[in-house]
Structures are given as C-alpha cells and as structure tokens.
mmCIF file of C-alpha atoms and ligand atoms in Angstrom:
data_model
loop_
_atom_site.group_PDB
_atom_site.id
_atom_site.type_symbol
_atom_site.label_atom_id
_atom_site.label_comp_id
_atom_site.label_asym_id
_atom_site.label_seq_id
_atom_site.Cartn_x
_atom_site.Cartn_y
_atom_site.Cartn_z
ATOM 1 C CA MET A 27 -5.367 30.073 -12.002
ATOM 2 C CA SER A 28 -8.989 30.616 -13.090
ATOM 3 C CA ARG A 29 -11.387 32.542 -10.888
ATOM 4 C CA PHE A 30 -13.308 29.282 -10.351
ATOM 5 C CA LEU A 31 -10.623 27.332 -8.505
ATOM 6 C CA SER A 32 -11.638 26.390 -4.988
ATOM 7 C CA SER A 33 -9.757 28.534 -2.476
ATOM 8 C CA ARG A 34 -8.582 25.366 -0.705
ATOM 9 C CA TYR A 35 -6.205 24.739 -3.610
ATOM 10 C CA ASN A 36 -4.774 28.263 -3.855
ATOM 11 C CA ASP A 37 -1.444 27.249 -2.337
ATOM 12 C CA LEU A 38 -1.241 23.701 -3.660
ATOM 13 C CA GLU A 39 2.088 22.944 -5.275
ATOM 14 C CA PRO A 40 1.643 19.871 -7.471
ATOM 15 C CA TYR A 41 4.104 17.011 -7.631
ATOM 16 C CA VAL A 42 6.542 17.456 -10.501
ATOM 17 C CA PRO A 43 7.189 14.106 -12.192
ATOM 18 C CA GLY A 44 10.486 13.409 -13.923
ATOM 19 C CA GLU A 45 10.761 14.584 -17.511
ATOM 20 C CA GLN A 46 9.082 12.257 -20.032
ATOM 21 C CA PRO A 47 10.391 13.453 -23.408
ATOM 22 C CA GLN A 48 8.253 12.093 -26.220
ATOM 23 C CA ASP A 49 11.100 11.619 -28.684
ATOM 24 C CA GLN A 50 13.845 8.996 -28.646
ATOM 25 C CA LYS A 51 16.625 11.556 -28.279
ATOM 26 C CA TYR A 52 17.690 10.642 -24.762
ATOM 27 C CA ILE A 53 19.220 7.764 -22.870
ATOM 28 C CA LYS A 54 16.522 7.895 -20.257
ATOM 29 C CA LEU A 55 17.797 7.210 -16.755
ATOM 30 C CA ASN A 56 15.614 9.669 -14.835
ATOM 31 C CA THR A 57 12.424 7.935 -13.631
ATOM 32 C CA ASN A 58 13.502 4.463 -12.515
ATOM 33 C CA GLU A 59 11.694 2.581 -15.260
ATOM 34 C CA SER A 60 12.767 -0.897 -16.316
ATOM 35 C CA PRO A 61 14.949 -1.117 -19.431
ATOM 36 C CA PHE A 62 13.242 -4.436 -20.226
ATOM 37 C CA PRO A 63 9.908 -4.732 -22.075
ATOM 38 C CA PRO A 64 6.917 -6.256 -20.265
ATOM 39 C CA ALA A 65 6.766 -10.064 -20.074
ATOM 40 C CA PRO A 66 5.562 -11.427 -23.447
ATOM 41 C CA GLY A 67 2.497 -12.976 -21.801
ATOM 42 C CA ALA A 68 1.545 -9.578 -20.348
ATOM 43 C CA VAL A 69 1.475 -7.984 -23.790
ATOM 44 C CA ARG A 70 -0.462 -10.884 -25.273
ATOM 45 C CA ARG A 71 -3.100 -10.749 -22.552
ATOM 46 C CA ALA A 72 -3.440 -6.945 -22.831
ATOM 47 C CA VAL A 73 -4.045 -7.213 -26.588
ATOM 48 C CA GLU A 74 -6.703 -9.883 -26.027
ATOM 49 C CA ALA A 75 -8.373 -7.669 -23.412
ATOM 50 C CA ALA A 76 -8.437 -4.740 -25.858
ATOM 51 C CA GLU A 77 -10.995 -6.646 -27.912
ATOM 52 C CA ARG A 78 -13.514 -6.367 -25.064
ATOM 53 C CA LEU A 79 -13.056 -2.685 -24.312
ATOM 54 C CA GLN A 80 -16.741 -1.910 -24.954
ATOM 55 C CA LEU A 81 -17.372 -3.372 -21.485
ATOM 56 C CA TYR A 82 -16.456 -1.841 -18.148
ATOM 57 C CA SER A 83 -13.563 -3.400 -16.311
ATOM 58 C CA ASP A 84 -14.155 -5.570 -13.222
ATOM 59 C CA PRO A 85 -14.402 -3.114 -10.297
ATOM 60 C CA ASP A 86 -13.266 -5.858 -7.907
ATOM 61 C CA CYS A 87 -10.260 -6.784 -10.039
ATOM 62 C CA ARG A 88 -11.083 -10.306 -8.925
ATOM 63 C CA ALA A 89 -8.880 -12.421 -11.200
ATOM 64 C CA LEU A 90 -5.831 -10.197 -10.701
ATOM 65 C CA ALA A 91 -6.380 -9.842 -6.943
ATOM 66 C CA GLU A 92 -6.574 -13.625 -6.549
ATOM 67 C CA LYS A 93 -3.460 -14.177 -8.625
ATOM 68 C CA LEU A 94 -1.627 -11.482 -6.671
ATOM 69 C CA ALA A 95 -2.679 -12.890 -3.282
ATOM 70 C CA GLU A 96 -1.365 -16.276 -4.424
ATOM 71 C CA ARG A 97 1.989 -14.725 -5.408
ATOM 72 C CA LEU A 98 2.311 -12.758 -2.162
ATOM 73 C CA SER A 99 1.439 -15.863 -0.131
ATOM 74 C CA LEU A 100 4.241 -17.778 -1.855
ATOM 75 C CA ASP A 101 6.701 -14.920 -1.237
ATOM 76 C CA SER A 102 5.784 -14.324 2.398
ATOM 77 C CA GLY A 103 4.860 -17.812 3.609
ATOM 78 C CA LEU A 104 1.496 -16.392 4.774
ATOM 79 C CA ASN A 105 -1.961 -17.422 3.676
ATOM 80 C CA LEU A 106 -3.173 -14.197 2.072
ATOM 81 C CA SER A 107 -6.433 -13.905 0.146
ATOM 82 C CA ARG A 108 -7.841 -11.243 -2.147
ATOM 83 C CA ASP A 109 -9.367 -9.608 0.951
ATOM 84 C CA ASN A 110 -5.798 -8.686 1.906
ATOM 85 C CA VAL A 111 -5.099 -6.649 -1.238
ATOM 86 C CA ILE A 112 -6.327 -3.531 -3.007
ATOM 87 C CA ILE A 113 -5.290 -2.961 -6.614
ATOM 88 C CA THR A 114 -4.772 0.601 -7.765
ATOM 89 C CA ASN A 115 -3.868 2.832 -10.692
ATOM 90 C CA GLY A 116 -0.157 2.896 -9.922
ATOM 91 C CA SER A 117 0.976 2.802 -6.305
ATOM 92 C CA ASP A 118 0.506 6.581 -6.250
ATOM 93 C CA GLU A 119 -3.218 5.926 -6.117
ATOM 94 C CA VAL A 120 -3.114 3.633 -3.077
ATOM 95 C CA LEU A 121 -0.833 6.169 -1.380
ATOM 96 C CA ASN A 122 -3.360 8.922 -2.072
ATOM 97 C CA PHE A 123 -6.206 6.727 -0.768
ATOM 98 C CA THR A 124 -4.117 6.121 2.356
ATOM 99 C CA PHE A 125 -3.704 9.837 3.017
ATOM 100 C CA MET A 126 -7.464 10.283 2.445
ATOM 101 C CA ALA A 127 -8.439 7.387 4.700
ATOM 102 C CA PHE A 128 -5.902 7.436 7.516
ATOM 103 C CA CYS A 129 -4.486 10.970 7.920
ATOM 104 C CA SER A 130 -6.205 13.868 9.666
ATOM 105 C CA ASP A 131 -5.496 16.705 12.109
ATOM 106 C CA GLU A 132 -5.478 14.067 14.874
ATOM 107 C CA ARG A 133 -3.273 11.724 12.852
ATOM 108 C CA PRO A 134 -0.796 13.825 10.872
ATOM 109 C CA ALA A 135 1.398 12.176 8.262
ATOM 110 C CA VAL A 136 4.988 11.519 9.350
ATOM 111 C CA PHE A 137 7.864 10.757 6.962
ATOM 112 C CA PRO A 138 11.599 11.435 6.478
ATOM 113 C CA ASP A 139 12.770 14.842 5.216
ATOM 114 C CA ILE A 140 14.341 13.171 2.200
ATOM 115 C CA THR A 141 12.003 10.621 0.649
ATOM 116 C CA TYR A 142 9.410 10.282 -2.103
ATOM 117 C CA GLY A 143 8.402 13.835 -3.033
ATOM 118 C CA PHE A 144 4.752 12.955 -3.511
ATOM 119 C CA TYR A 145 4.111 12.391 0.237
ATOM 120 C CA PRO A 146 3.970 16.111 1.159
ATOM 121 C CA VAL A 147 1.870 16.812 -1.936
ATOM 122 C CA PHE A 148 -0.672 14.122 -0.974
ATOM 123 C CA ALA A 149 -0.781 15.642 2.507
ATOM 124 C CA ASP A 150 -1.374 19.165 1.172
ATOM 125 C CA MET A 151 -3.899 17.957 -1.386
ATOM 126 C CA ASN A 152 -5.893 16.264 1.360
ATOM 127 C CA GLY A 153 -5.519 19.150 3.797
ATOM 128 C CA VAL A 154 -3.681 17.141 6.459
ATOM 129 C CA PRO A 155 -0.641 18.282 8.422
ATOM 130 C CA TYR A 156 2.662 16.452 8.118
ATOM 131 C CA ARG A 157 5.928 16.238 10.025
ATOM 132 C CA GLU A 158 9.303 15.454 8.487
ATOM 133 C CA ILE A 159 11.937 13.562 10.466
ATOM 134 C CA PRO A 160 15.487 14.325 9.265
ATOM 135 C CA LEU A 161 17.680 11.545 7.940
ATOM 136 C CA ASP A 162 21.032 11.321 9.712
ATOM 137 C CA ASP A 163 24.218 12.878 8.270
ATOM 138 C CA GLU A 164 24.751 9.832 6.090
ATOM 139 C CA LEU A 165 21.221 10.146 4.709
ATOM 140 C CA ARG A 166 20.020 7.115 6.680
ATOM 141 C CA ILE A 167 16.652 6.564 8.337
ATOM 142 C CA VAL A 168 17.229 6.081 12.084
ATOM 143 C CA PRO A 169 14.446 3.685 13.232
ATOM 144 C CA GLU A 170 14.498 4.950 16.855
ATOM 145 C CA ASP A 171 13.487 8.413 15.608
ATOM 146 C CA TYR A 172 10.183 6.914 14.500
ATOM 147 C CA ILE A 173 9.157 5.222 17.754
ATOM 148 C CA GLY A 174 5.956 6.780 19.099
ATOM 149 C CA ALA A 175 5.917 9.164 16.144
ATOM 150 C CA GLY A 176 2.292 10.152 16.793
ATOM 151 C CA GLY A 177 0.821 9.948 13.309
ATOM 152 C CA THR A 178 0.450 7.814 10.206
ATOM 153 C CA LEU A 179 3.972 6.879 9.141
ATOM 154 C CA PHE A 180 5.206 6.605 5.578
ATOM 155 C CA ILE A 181 8.514 4.786 5.126
ATOM 156 C CA ALA A 182 9.813 4.093 1.637
ATOM 157 C CA ASN A 183 11.966 0.957 1.850
ATOM 158 C CA PRO A 184 14.415 1.171 0.131
ATOM 159 C CA ASN A 185 14.117 4.907 0.622
ATOM 160 C CA ALA A 186 13.458 7.067 -2.412
ATOM 161 C CA HIS A 187 16.458 8.869 -3.834
ATOM 162 C CA THR A 188 19.039 7.335 -1.493
ATOM 163 C CA GLY A 189 18.162 3.693 -2.244
ATOM 164 C CA ILE A 190 19.228 2.793 1.304
ATOM 165 C CA ALA A 191 17.184 -0.082 2.755
ATOM 166 C CA LEU A 192 16.171 -0.912 6.307
ATOM 167 C CA SER A 193 16.110 -4.583 7.284
ATOM 168 C CA ARG A 194 12.799 -6.273 8.071
ATOM 169 C CA GLY A 195 13.890 -6.253 11.714
ATOM 170 C CA GLN A 196 14.286 -2.462 11.658
ATOM 171 C CA ILE A 197 10.880 -2.028 10.012
ATOM 172 C CA GLU A 198 9.416 -4.305 12.699
ATOM 173 C CA GLU A 199 10.952 -2.068 15.371
ATOM 174 C CA ILE A 200 9.067 0.896 13.871
ATOM 175 C CA VAL A 201 5.783 -1.015 13.491
ATOM 176 C CA ARG A 202 6.020 -2.367 17.049
ATOM 177 C CA GLY A 203 6.936 1.093 18.332
ATOM 178 C CA ASN A 204 3.722 2.647 16.990
ATOM 179 C CA PRO A 205 0.948 0.252 18.033
ATOM 180 C CA GLY A 206 -1.748 2.935 17.884
ATOM 181 C CA ASP A 207 -0.818 4.224 14.445
ATOM 182 C CA LEU A 208 -0.679 2.868 10.925
ATOM 183 C CA VAL A 209 2.757 2.323 9.397
ATOM 184 C CA VAL A 210 2.842 2.395 5.591
ATOM 185 C CA VAL A 211 5.883 0.721 4.036
ATOM 186 C CA ASP A 212 6.290 1.797 0.427
ATOM 187 C CA GLU A 213 8.198 -1.031 -1.239
ATOM 188 C CA ALA A 214 8.327 0.390 -4.770
ATOM 189 C CA TYR A 215 11.984 -0.693 -5.086
ATOM 190 C CA VAL A 216 12.087 -3.723 -2.807
ATOM 191 C CA ASP A 217 12.748 -6.309 -5.540
ATOM 192 C CA PHE A 218 16.244 -5.031 -6.280
ATOM 193 C CA GLY A 219 17.918 -6.377 -3.164
ATOM 194 C CA ALA A 220 15.952 -5.353 -0.047
ATOM 195 C CA GLU A 221 13.807 -7.437 2.321
ATOM 196 C CA SER A 222 10.042 -7.168 1.986
ATOM 197 C CA SER A 223 8.090 -6.664 5.200
ATOM 198 C CA LEU A 224 5.131 -8.703 3.918
ATOM 199 C CA PRO A 225 5.730 -11.517 6.479
ATOM 200 C CA LEU A 226 5.110 -8.975 9.267
ATOM 201 C CA LEU A 227 1.447 -8.783 8.239
ATOM 202 C CA GLU A 228 0.889 -11.968 10.222
ATOM 203 C CA LYS A 229 1.835 -10.276 13.501
ATOM 204 C CA TYR A 230 0.799 -6.643 13.075
ATOM 205 C CA ASP A 231 -2.559 -5.125 12.180
ATOM 206 C CA ASN A 232 -1.111 -1.588 11.935
ATOM 207 C CA LEU A 233 0.915 -2.296 8.809
ATOM 208 C CA LEU A 234 0.160 -1.502 5.164
ATOM 209 C CA ILE A 235 2.604 -2.614 2.477
ATOM 210 C CA VAL A 236 2.541 -0.776 -0.841
ATOM 211 C CA GLN A 237 4.150 -2.124 -4.010
ATOM 212 C CA THR A 238 4.108 -1.301 -7.715
ATOM 213 C CA PHE A 239 4.267 -3.026 -11.095
ATOM 214 C CA SER A 240 6.122 0.029 -12.493
ATOM 215 C CA LYS A 241 9.709 -0.942 -11.685
ATOM 216 C CA SER A 242 10.697 -4.623 -11.387
ATOM 217 C CA ARG A 243 7.583 -5.729 -13.310
ATOM 218 C CA SER A 244 8.107 -3.448 -16.361
ATOM 219 C CA LEU A 245 4.587 -1.972 -16.446
ATOM 220 C CA ALA A 246 5.132 1.741 -15.646
ATOM 221 C CA GLY A 247 2.990 2.815 -18.593
ATOM 222 C CA ALA A 248 0.126 0.484 -17.652
ATOM 223 C CA ARG A 249 -0.246 2.109 -14.185
ATOM 224 C CA LEU A 250 -0.625 -0.721 -11.694
ATOM 225 C CA GLY A 251 0.119 -0.838 -7.981
ATOM 226 C CA PHE A 252 -1.337 -2.390 -4.844
ATOM 227 C CA GLY A 253 -1.600 -2.346 -1.092
ATOM 228 C CA ALA A 254 -1.481 -5.413 1.174
ATOM 229 C CA ALA A 255 -2.816 -5.328 4.744
ATOM 230 C CA SER A 256 -5.484 -6.678 7.081
ATOM 231 C CA PRO A 257 -8.969 -7.096 5.541
ATOM 232 C CA GLU A 258 -10.181 -4.191 7.741
ATOM 233 C CA ILE A 259 -7.612 -1.759 6.328
ATOM 234 C CA ILE A 260 -8.309 -2.978 2.793
ATOM 235 C CA ARG A 261 -12.041 -2.466 3.362
ATOM 236 C CA ASP A 262 -11.428 1.159 4.445
ATOM 237 C CA LEU A 263 -9.299 1.781 1.366
ATOM 238 C CA ASN A 264 -12.004 0.258 -0.832
ATOM 239 C CA THR A 265 -14.545 2.625 0.716
ATOM 240 C CA ILE A 266 -12.380 5.515 -0.514
ATOM 241 C CA ARG A 267 -11.791 3.860 -3.895
ATOM 242 C CA ASN A 268 -15.478 3.147 -4.448
ATOM 243 C CA SER A 269 -16.276 6.734 -3.501
ATOM 244 C CA THR A 270 -13.871 8.151 -6.070
ATOM 245 C CA ASN A 271 -13.265 5.749 -8.961
ATOM 246 C CA PRO A 272 -14.571 2.156 -8.727
ATOM 247 C CA TYR A 273 -13.279 1.294 -12.227
ATOM 248 C CA ASN A 274 -9.790 2.477 -11.340
ATOM 249 C CA ILE A 275 -8.026 -0.303 -13.276
ATOM 250 C CA ASN A 276 -8.675 -0.634 -16.979
ATOM 251 C CA SER A 277 -9.168 -4.099 -18.507
ATOM 252 C CA MET A 278 -5.913 -4.079 -20.489
ATOM 253 C CA THR A 279 -3.833 -3.225 -17.433
ATOM 254 C CA MET A 280 -5.618 -5.862 -15.373
ATOM 255 C CA ALA A 281 -4.847 -8.479 -18.031
ATOM 256 C CA ALA A 282 -1.235 -7.333 -18.319
ATOM 257 C CA GLY A 283 -0.845 -7.634 -14.546
ATOM 258 C CA ILE A 284 -2.018 -11.250 -14.660
ATOM 259 C CA GLY A 285 0.466 -11.909 -17.488
ATOM 260 C CA VAL A 286 3.302 -10.518 -15.372
ATOM 261 C CA LEU A 287 2.358 -12.666 -12.373
ATOM 262 C CA GLU A 288 2.298 -15.770 -14.582
ATOM 263 C CA ASP A 289 5.944 -15.229 -15.502
ATOM 264 C CA GLU A 290 7.788 -14.685 -12.237
ATOM 265 C CA THR A 291 10.961 -16.171 -13.766
ATOM 266 C CA TYR A 292 11.140 -13.246 -16.209
ATOM 267 C CA THR A 293 10.742 -10.658 -13.433
ATOM 268 C CA ARG A 294 13.401 -12.330 -11.249
ATOM 269 C CA LYS A 295 15.885 -12.594 -14.114
ATOM 270 C CA ASN A 296 15.454 -8.903 -14.934
ATOM 271 C CA CYS A 297 15.953 -7.887 -11.293
ATOM 272 C CA GLU A 298 19.146 -9.937 -11.116
ATOM 273 C CA GLU A 299 20.453 -8.239 -14.223
ATOM 274 C CA ILE A 300 19.734 -4.798 -12.750
ATOM 275 C CA ILE A 301 21.558 -5.746 -9.543
ATOM 276 C CA VAL A 302 24.607 -6.871 -11.553
ATOM 277 C CA ASN A 303 24.519 -3.646 -13.581
ATOM 278 C CA ARG A 304 24.186 -1.588 -10.395
ATOM 279 C CA ARG A 305 27.277 -3.185 -8.867
ATOM 280 C CA TYR A 306 29.199 -2.609 -12.114
ATOM 281 C CA THR A 307 28.116 1.057 -12.269
ATOM 282 C CA GLN A 308 28.893 1.626 -8.576
ATOM 283 C CA LYS A 309 32.403 0.297 -9.028
ATOM 284 C CA ARG A 310 33.066 2.463 -12.063
ATOM 285 C CA LEU A 311 31.640 5.567 -10.336
ATOM 286 C CA ASN A 312 33.744 4.976 -7.224
ATOM 287 C CA ALA A 313 36.800 4.815 -9.454
ATOM 288 C CA MET A 314 35.793 8.187 -10.917
ATOM 289 C CA GLY A 315 35.734 9.697 -7.411
ATOM 290 C CA PHE A 316 31.961 9.804 -6.887
ATOM 291 C CA ALA A 317 30.467 9.349 -3.421
ATOM 292 C CA LEU A 318 27.471 6.995 -3.471
ATOM 293 C CA THR A 319 24.810 5.981 -1.008
ATOM 294 C CA ASP A 320 24.558 2.227 -0.448
ATOM 295 C CA SER A 321 21.662 1.581 -2.825
ATOM 296 C CA SER A 322 19.510 -1.556 -2.812
ATOM 297 C CA ALA A 323 17.264 -0.109 -5.524
ATOM 298 C CA ASN A 324 17.254 0.169 -9.323
ATOM 299 C CA PHE A 325 18.976 3.538 -9.102
ATOM 300 C CA ILE A 326 22.040 5.086 -7.536
ATOM 301 C CA PHE A 327 22.400 8.429 -5.767
ATOM 302 C CA MET A 328 25.744 10.050 -6.492
ATOM 303 C CA LYS A 329 27.715 13.213 -5.892
ATOM 304 C CA HIS A 330 31.140 14.355 -6.969
ATOM 305 C CA PRO A 331 33.482 16.038 -4.472
ATOM 306 C CA GLN A 332 34.520 18.762 -6.935
ATOM 307 C CA VAL A 333 31.720 19.168 -9.458
ATOM 308 C CA ASP A 334 28.321 20.732 -8.795
ATOM 309 C CA GLY A 335 25.373 18.302 -9.079
ATOM 310 C CA GLY A 336 23.176 20.717 -11.019
ATOM 311 C CA ARG A 337 25.938 21.308 -13.578
ATOM 312 C CA ILE A 338 26.433 17.579 -14.056
ATOM 313 C CA TYR A 339 22.695 17.132 -14.695
ATOM 314 C CA GLU A 340 22.629 19.980 -17.244
ATOM 315 C CA GLU A 341 25.722 18.864 -19.132
ATOM 316 C CA MET A 342 24.525 15.255 -19.257
ATOM 317 C CA LYS A 343 21.158 16.386 -20.614
ATOM 318 C CA ALA A 344 22.842 18.541 -23.259
ATOM 319 C CA ARG A 345 24.663 15.392 -24.370
ATOM 320 C CA GLY A 346 21.523 13.278 -24.527
ATOM 321 C CA VAL A 347 21.631 11.502 -21.137
ATOM 322 C CA LEU A 348 18.707 12.263 -18.859
ATOM 323 C CA ILE A 349 19.248 11.763 -15.113
ATOM 324 C CA ARG A 350 17.327 13.243 -12.158
ATOM 325 C CA HIS A 351 18.391 16.264 -10.175
ATOM 326 C CA PHE A 352 16.566 17.550 -7.092
ATOM 327 C CA THR A 353 17.057 21.046 -5.761
ATOM 328 C CA LYS A 354 15.958 20.442 -2.149
ATOM 329 C CA GLU A 355 18.749 21.645 0.123
ATOM 330 C CA ARG A 356 20.368 18.452 1.385
ATOM 331 C CA MET A 357 20.112 16.777 -2.020
ATOM 332 C CA ALA A 358 21.282 19.575 -4.322
ATOM 333 C CA GLN A 359 24.755 18.123 -4.881
ATOM 334 C CA TYR A 360 23.386 14.700 -5.783
ATOM 335 C CA ASN A 361 21.980 13.176 -8.929
ATOM 336 C CA ARG A 362 19.817 10.063 -9.084
ATOM 337 C CA VAL A 363 20.539 7.699 -11.937
ATOM 338 C CA THR A 364 18.318 4.774 -12.937
ATOM 339 C CA ILE A 365 20.143 1.511 -13.551
ATOM 340 C CA GLY A 366 19.405 0.395 -17.087
ATOM 341 C CA SER A 367 20.881 -2.156 -19.481
ATOM 342 C CA ARG A 368 24.645 -2.684 -19.621
ATOM 343 C CA GLU A 369 24.779 -0.749 -22.934
ATOM 344 C CA GLN A 370 22.919 2.193 -21.373
ATOM 345 C CA MET A 371 25.234 2.219 -18.349
ATOM 346 C CA ASP A 372 28.351 2.083 -20.514
ATOM 347 C CA LEU A 373 27.135 5.050 -22.537
ATOM 348 C CA PHE A 374 26.168 6.921 -19.365
ATOM 349 C CA LEU A 375 29.620 6.289 -17.850
ATOM 350 C CA LYS A 376 31.405 7.376 -21.020
ATOM 351 C CA VAL A 377 29.474 10.664 -21.276
ATOM 352 C CA LEU A 378 29.802 11.264 -17.519
ATOM 353 C CA GLY A 379 33.575 10.777 -17.743
ATOM 354 C CA GLU A 380 33.774 13.461 -20.425
ATOM 355 C CA VAL A 381 31.558 15.844 -18.437
ATOM 356 C CA ILE A 382 33.618 15.433 -15.256
ATOM 357 C CA GLU A 383 36.909 15.991 -17.076
ATOM 358 C CA GLU A 384 35.495 19.190 -18.540
ATOM 359 C CA LEU A 385 33.966 20.596 -15.353
ATOM 360 C CA LYS A 386 36.633 19.578 -12.838
HETATM 361 N N1 PMP B 8 6.694 5.187 -4.283
HETATM 362 C C1 PMP B 8 7.942 5.556 -4.582
HETATM 363 C C2 PMP B 8 8.963 5.547 -3.496
HETATM 364 C C3 PMP B 8 8.289 5.935 -5.889
HETATM 365 O O1 PMP B 8 9.526 6.346 -6.171
HETATM 366 C C4 PMP B 8 7.294 5.898 -6.892
HETATM 367 C C5 PMP B 8 7.656 6.235 -8.326
HETATM 368 N N2 PMP B 8 7.643 7.557 -8.644
HETATM 369 C C6 PMP B 8 5.999 5.532 -6.529
HETATM 370 C C7 PMP B 8 5.740 5.156 -5.220
HETATM 371 C C8 PMP B 8 4.856 5.553 -7.504
HETATM 372 O O2 PMP B 8 4.997 4.689 -8.560
HETATM 373 P P1 PMP B 8 3.766 4.191 -9.431
HETATM 374 O O3 PMP B 8 2.603 5.158 -9.214
HETATM 375 O O4 PMP B 8 4.252 4.194 -10.821
HETATM 376 O O5 PMP B 8 3.428 2.833 -8.911
#
C-alpha cells in the first residue's frame, strides 16, 4: 500500500477472480465461460466497428438497447422499451452501480451467505453494511427467510456456486414480501435451465433483473451485461453511470452484442448442448460417488465423501485441468466445475477418475 491511499480503503479486500492463465496449457473449467465461440455475426460486426474506433462510442447504446428491449419483450411477453434497460461493462458494472445507487446505512445490502463473492466486496467498496442470510443445510435459499429482509436484496438465480434455482413463483414471493425495498435478481446463469423473472416486471416496481452476455452468449471477453427494470430505476442507474463513465461500452462490444441478439438460434442451440453435457457429467460423477447440488447452471458443484476438495483441485491443476475451489467454510469440500464441450468433459472425467483413485 502506498502512503497516498485513501484511509477508507485500508481494509478493502478486493474480489479475487478465477485464474486466467495466458497460455493454452489448461482445460479451463474454472470461470463458467462458454466453450463455444461468439456468434459469427457478432465477430463480423465487431470487426466492422473497429474501423470507426477514432470516434467515441454511443453513450446511450441506443441501437443495442433497442435490440435488447425487443428481445426481452419477446421472451417475457411484456412491452419493454430501451427506457427499461441499462447496458453495462459486464454485469459486474450494473451490480456495482446498484450498490452505489440503492444501498446505504438505512438500506443495507442483504444476500445469502453462499453466493456470488463480489456482493460483499461491492458493499465494502461502497462503504455500505451488509447482512448474510444462511442457506439451509442442503445449500438452498429459503424464500421465507427473505420476507421483510429490511434492505436491498441480491439474489443470484440460479445461485452462484450451487447452481440451484428458485422458481419464478418463489422469486415473486420474495419481491412481494419486500414492497418497500428493491430486490435484485442476478440471472447470470438463467439460460441454462432456470425461469427468468422478467415477466414479473409488469407487476412489481421494486424489481431489478440483471443478466450478462458472458455465459450463454459467449462474450465474456467483450464485457457486456445489463439491467432491466422500471424506467425510474433505470434513470437512477444512468445517473450513477453518467457520473462515473458515460462511455462505459466500447463500440466493438456494442456491435458484437447486436450480432449476438440477431442470432438467437445460435445462443439457444449452445445452451441446449451445455444442458445435455451437464446431465451427462452429473450422471458420470454420481457413478463415481460424488455428491452434487441440483444445478440449473452451466456449472456443477461437487464434493467427494472421502477425498478433500482442496486436494482434488490441486491434483487436477497439476494435471492440466483447472476447476474452481473456494475456501469459505461451508464450501471448502466442494469444487465448482464449468460445463464445457463433450470432449472437455470427457477429459475432465478421465483425469478426475485417476485423481480420485490415487487420493482415496
Ligand atoms: N453474477 C454472477 C452470479 C456471476 O457468477 C458473475 C460471473 N463472475 C457475474 C455476475 C459477473 O459476470 P460479468 O461481469 O462477466 O457479466
């Protein structure tokens, strides 16, 4: 730490992202990326946009926001316009804006004890208190525990790390049970088999849905996410955005996003393939004795009854397979594994089989 750092950051512990090795040495199953390249039209549009990089990008993201509102309207049956969406540099950015705009001493952040690890960091970074509500013994969110929670709620659905999804009805219970507070539903993984809560926007003005182009839409490296909510909430978030970084989306990413939205068939096909590969991997892991949470995401969360989770992670890494291990108490026996292509999963299962035989 330099002697110039503001004292308000003395105790800040930054978020630690998953390893991103810059060589091709690993089968990379640690940060829930898509194994599929971006839609061909997305790449083509990004290359075209690169030729105009001497100009600033559109701070209103107009073309992309309109295209996105159209897509979300089709998916939800609602009539959403670009006033209902804010486009951000990854969904991390809209989450950060949300903590800045809607959390305070009077409205602390509230989220499960096991969930996306960036939530407590955003809270600390913005100097707002937070409260963690424990998952039950089976690592499930219990909706009743969130009724009248007394703060701005953050629910990842499916939940991060466990992959367990709540139904739209259960999310509605939480939204209805907190009429005076904002409920943020982080749907980063919703396209792999869970129900989106977008249709609830018609009935509730205390709901903000967050999604990303990083997972099902194969654009993790482009950094693109969004929030969908009432025009009033979107206006507040834009006040924060325009006070920090009005050109938050670069022109190439904006163009790539439009290309993705023009090829919904490609996205859907890829999601279906991931779901098939997840079922295949789950079956094989069950046969190997692993306990798994019931994941509706593009990853699985697994633990072995006899072999330590940290050891599995280390041995897999030594053999060129990167998975994610968390050391937080209730998760320390688990590993999170991204679902990739069938070839990747077969290799992962083969190496894992060897590791388990050795460590058992
Ligand atoms: N929410 C959840 C639950 C996540 O797991 C992630 C990925 N780390 C994000 C949000 C952020 O993703 P991105 O910024 O790439 O959109």
